Amino acid sequence: FAARQFTVRLGDIDLERDDEPSSPETYTVKAVHAHNKFSRVGYYNDIAILELTRPVRKSPYVIPICLPQGRYLKEAFAGARPTVVGWGTTYY
């Protein structure tokens, strides 16, 4: 994927309205880091980390996620109950 294909809008609560208290911001993408086993066939491993061109301003509506570090990088989470957040299909 080319980074120029994407923009990221953070803090947008209602996509139909512009007068939101969250003051959403749009960011351009510098790089796309897709899953190394991503395949365009099917929905397996369809996840990526988007690297933005500027730092994100945190707010009550925009908070960071936690990515694994240290010993957790090699830990297997098979069988663990995850939490999925966002739009789109979350099960198959």
JSON list of C-alpha atoms in Angstrom, two decimals:
[
{"chain": "A", "resi": 1, "resn": "PHE", "atom": "CA", "xyz": [0.00, 0.00, 0.00]},
{"chain": "A", "resi": 2, "resn": "ALA", "atom": "CA", "xyz": [1.20, 3.51, -0.75]},
{"chain": "A", "resi": 3, "resn": "ALA", "atom": "CA", "xyz": [1.01, 5.92, 2.19]},
{"chain": "A", "resi": 4, "resn": "ARG", "atom": "CA", "xyz": [-0.38, 8.68, -0.06]},
{"chain": "A", "resi": 5, "resn": "GLN", "atom": "CA", "xyz": [-3.57, 6.59, -0.48]},
{"chain": "A", "resi": 6, "resn": "PHE", "atom": "CA", "xyz": [-4.55, 7.24, 3.13]},
{"chain": "A", "resi": 7, "resn": "THR", "atom": "CA", "xyz": [-5.50, 10.02, 5.49]},
{"chain": "A", "resi": 8, "resn": "VAL", "atom": "CA", "xyz": [-6.40, 9.51, 9.14]},
{"chain": "A", "resi": 9, "resn": "ARG", "atom": "CA", "xyz": [-9.12, 11.47, 10.94]},
{"chain": "A", "resi": 10, "resn": "LEU", "atom": "CA", "xyz": [-8.98, 11.27, 14.72]},
{"chain": "A", "resi": 11, "resn": "GLY", "atom": "CA", "xyz": [-11.55, 12.40, 17.25]},
{"chain": "A", "resi": 12, "resn": "ASP", "atom": "CA", "xyz": [-14.47, 12.29, 14.82]},
{"chain": "A", "resi": 13, "resn": "ILE", "atom": "CA", "xyz": [-17.51, 11.14, 16.78]},
{"chain": "A", "resi": 14, "resn": "ASP", "atom": "CA", "xyz": [-20.28, 11.68, 14.22]},
{"chain": "A", "resi": 15, "resn": "LEU", "atom": "CA", "xyz": [-19.28, 11.46, 10.56]},
{"chain": "A", "resi": 16, "resn": "GLU", "atom": "CA", "xyz": [-22.48, 13.27, 9.54]},
{"chain": "A", "resi": 17, "resn": "ARG", "atom": "CA", "xyz": [-21.78, 16.46, 11.56]},
{"chain": "A", "resi": 18, "resn": "ASP", "atom": "CA", "xyz": [-19.05, 19.09, 11.49]},
{"chain": "A", "resi": 19, "resn": "ASP", "atom": "CA", "xyz": [-20.01, 20.90, 14.73]},
{"chain": "A", "resi": 20, "resn": "GLU", "atom": "CA", "xyz": [-18.52, 18.43, 17.19]},
{"chain": "A", "resi": 21, "resn": "PRO", "atom": "CA", "xyz": [-17.05, 19.22, 20.62]},
{"chain": "A", "resi": 22, "resn": "SER", "atom": "CA", "xyz": [-14.20, 16.79, 19.89]},
{"chain": "A", "resi": 23, "resn": "SER", "atom": "CA", "xyz": [-12.50, 19.05, 17.28]},
{"chain": "A", "resi": 24, "resn": "PRO", "atom": "CA", "xyz": [-11.43, 16.20, 14.97]},
{"chain": "A", "resi": 25, "resn": "GLU", "atom": "CA", "xyz": [-8.11, 16.49, 13.12]},
{"chain": "A", "resi": 26, "resn": "THR", "atom": "CA", "xyz": [-6.93, 14.97, 9.84]},
{"chain": "A", "resi": 27, "resn": "TYR", "atom": "CA", "xyz": [-3.42, 13.53, 9.48]},
{"chain": "A", "resi": 28, "resn": "THR", "atom": "CA", "xyz": [-1.43, 12.42, 6.45]},
{"chain": "A", "resi": 29, "resn": "VAL", "atom": "CA", "xyz": [0.27, 9.03, 6.44]},
{"chain": "A", "resi": 30, "resn": "LYS", "atom": "CA", "xyz": [4.06, 8.74, 6.11]},
{"chain": "A", "resi": 31, "resn": "ALA", "atom": "CA", "xyz": [4.30, 4.93, 5.97]},
{"chain": "A", "resi": 32, "resn": "VAL", "atom": "CA", "xyz": [2.09, 1.84, 6.05]},
{"chain": "A", "resi": 33, "resn": "HIS", "atom": "CA", "xyz": [3.41, -1.16, 7.99]},
{"chain": "A", "resi": 34, "resn": "ALA", "atom": "CA", "xyz": [1.17, -4.05, 6.90]},
{"chain": "A", "resi": 35, "resn": "HIS", "atom": "CA", "xyz": [1.15, -7.46, 8.59]},
{"chain": "A", "resi": 36, "resn": "ASN", "atom": "CA", "xyz": [3.92, -9.58, 7.07]},
{"chain": "A", "resi": 37, "resn": "LYS", "atom": "CA", "xyz": [1.41, -12.35, 6.26]},
{"chain": "A", "resi": 38, "resn": "PHE", "atom": "CA", "xyz": [-1.24, -10.06, 4.76]},
{"chain": "A", "resi": 39, "resn": "SER", "atom": "CA", "xyz": [-2.95, -11.46, 1.67]},
{"chain": "A", "resi": 40, "resn": "ARG", "atom": "CA", "xyz": [-5.33, -9.66, -0.68]},
{"chain": "A", "resi": 41, "resn": "VAL", "atom": "CA", "xyz": [-7.26, -12.95, -0.90]},
{"chain": "A", "resi": 42, "resn": "GLY", "atom": "CA", "xyz": [-9.61, -13.37, 2.08]},
{"chain": "A", "resi": 43, "resn": "TYR", "atom": "CA", "xyz": [-9.57, -11.36, 5.27]},
{"chain": "A", "resi": 44, "resn": "TYR", "atom": "CA", "xyz": [-6.61, -12.92, 7.03]},
{"chain": "A", "resi": 45, "resn": "ASN", "atom": "CA", "xyz": [-4.04, -10.63, 8.65]},
{"chain": "A", "resi": 46, "resn": "ASP", "atom": "CA", "xyz": [-5.73, -7.51, 7.27]},
{"chain": "A", "resi": 47, "resn": "ILE", "atom": "CA", "xyz": [-4.18, -5.16, 9.79]},
{"chain": "A", "resi": 48, "resn": "ALA", "atom": "CA", "xyz": [-1.53, -2.48, 9.55]},
{"chain": "A", "resi": 49, "resn": "ILE", "atom": "CA", "xyz": [0.11, 0.25, 11.59]},
{"chain": "A", "resi": 50, "resn": "LEU", "atom": "CA", "xyz": [-0.03, 3.66, 9.94]},
{"chain": "A", "resi": 51, "resn": "GLU", "atom": "CA", "xyz": [2.91, 5.96, 10.66]},
{"chain": "A", "resi": 52, "resn": "LEU", "atom": "CA", "xyz": [1.77, 9.59, 10.55]},
{"chain": "A", "resi": 53, "resn": "THR", "atom": "CA", "xyz": [3.70, 12.62, 9.30]},
{"chain": "A", "resi": 54, "resn": "ARG", "atom": "CA", "xyz": [3.24, 14.56, 12.55]},
{"chain": "A", "resi": 55, "resn": "PRO", "atom": "CA", "xyz": [2.58, 13.80, 16.22]},
{"chain": "A", "resi": 56, "resn": "VAL", "atom": "CA", "xyz": [-1.01, 13.24, 17.31]},
{"chain": "A", "resi": 57, "resn": "ARG", "atom": "CA", "xyz": [-2.56, 15.64, 19.81]},
{"chain": "A", "resi": 58, "resn": "LYS", "atom": "CA", "xyz": [-4.11, 13.67, 22.65]},
{"chain": "A", "resi": 59, "resn": "SER", "atom": "CA", "xyz": [-7.51, 14.75, 23.97]},
{"chain": "A", "resi": 60, "resn": "PRO", "atom": "CA", "xyz": [-10.44, 13.23, 25.87]},
{"chain": "A", "resi": 61, "resn": "TYR", "atom": "CA", "xyz": [-11.53, 11.91, 22.44]},
{"chain": "A", "resi": 62, "resn": "VAL", "atom": "CA", "xyz": [-8.12, 10.76, 21.13]},
{"chain": "A", "resi": 63, "resn": "ILE", "atom": "CA", "xyz": [-6.00, 8.41, 23.25]},
{"chain": "A", "resi": 64, "resn": "PRO", "atom": "CA", "xyz": [-3.10, 6.10, 22.33]},
{"chain": "A", "resi": 65, "resn": "ILE", "atom": "CA", "xyz": [-3.25, 2.34, 22.14]},
{"chain": "A", "resi": 66, "resn": "CYS", "atom": "CA", "xyz": [-0.67, 0.16, 23.85]},
{"chain": "A", "resi": 67, "resn": "LEU", "atom": "CA", "xyz": [1.59, -1.95, 21.66]},
{"chain": "A", "resi": 68, "resn": "PRO", "atom": "CA", "xyz": [3.53, -4.86, 23.14]},
{"chain": "A", "resi": 69, "resn": "GLN", "atom": "CA", "xyz": [7.06, -4.21, 24.35]},
{"chain": "A", "resi": 70, "resn": "GLY", "atom": "CA", "xyz": [9.85, -6.22, 25.92]},
{"chain": "A", "resi": 71, "resn": "ARG", "atom": "CA", "xyz": [8.99, -9.81, 26.77]},
{"chain": "A", "resi": 72, "resn": "TYR", "atom": "CA", "xyz": [5.48, -9.43, 25.33]},
{"chain": "A", "resi": 73, "resn": "LEU", "atom": "CA", "xyz": [6.86, -9.12, 21.78]},
{"chain": "A", "resi": 74, "resn": "LYS", "atom": "CA", "xyz": [7.43, -12.89, 21.64]},
{"chain": "A", "resi": 75, "resn": "GLU", "atom": "CA", "xyz": [4.55, -13.99, 23.86]},
{"chain": "A", "resi": 76, "resn": "ALA", "atom": "CA", "xyz": [1.80, -16.00, 22.18]},
{"chain": "A", "resi": 77, "resn": "PHE", "atom": "CA", "xyz": [-1.70, -14.71, 22.81]},
{"chain": "A", "resi": 78, "resn": "ALA", "atom": "CA", "xyz": [-3.53, -17.61, 21.16]},
{"chain": "A", "resi": 79, "resn": "GLY", "atom": "CA", "xyz": [-6.68, -18.37, 23.13]},
{"chain": "A", "resi": 80, "resn": "ALA", "atom": "CA", "xyz": [-6.70, -14.98, 24.88]},
{"chain": "A", "resi": 81, "resn": "ARG", "atom": "CA", "xyz": [-9.86, -12.88, 24.71]},
{"chain": "A", "resi": 82, "resn": "PRO", "atom": "CA", "xyz": [-9.11, -9.69, 22.73]},
{"chain": "A", "resi": 83, "resn": "THR", "atom": "CA", "xyz": [-10.95, -6.39, 22.51]},
{"chain": "A", "resi": 84, "resn": "VAL", "atom": "CA", "xyz": [-11.63, -5.10, 18.99]},
{"chain": "A", "resi": 85, "resn": "VAL", "atom": "CA", "xyz": [-12.26, -1.39, 18.45]},
{"chain": "A", "resi": 86, "resn": "GLY", "atom": "CA", "xyz": [-13.13, 0.45, 15.24]},
{"chain": "A", "resi": 87, "resn": "TRP", "atom": "CA", "xyz": [-15.32, 0.23, 12.19]},
{"chain": "A", "resi": 88, "resn": "GLY", "atom": "CA", "xyz": [-15.76, -2.67, 9.83]},
{"chain": "A", "resi": 89, "resn": "THR", "atom": "CA", "xyz": [-16.06, -6.40, 10.16]},
{"chain": "A", "resi": 90, "resn": "THR", "atom": "CA", "xyz": [-14.89, -7.78, 13.49]},
{"chain": "A", "resi": 91, "resn": "TYR", "atom": "CA", "xyz": [-15.76, -11.44, 12.92]},
{"chain": "A", "resi": 92, "resn": "TYR", "atom": "CA", "xyz": [-16.03, -13.97, 10.09]}
]
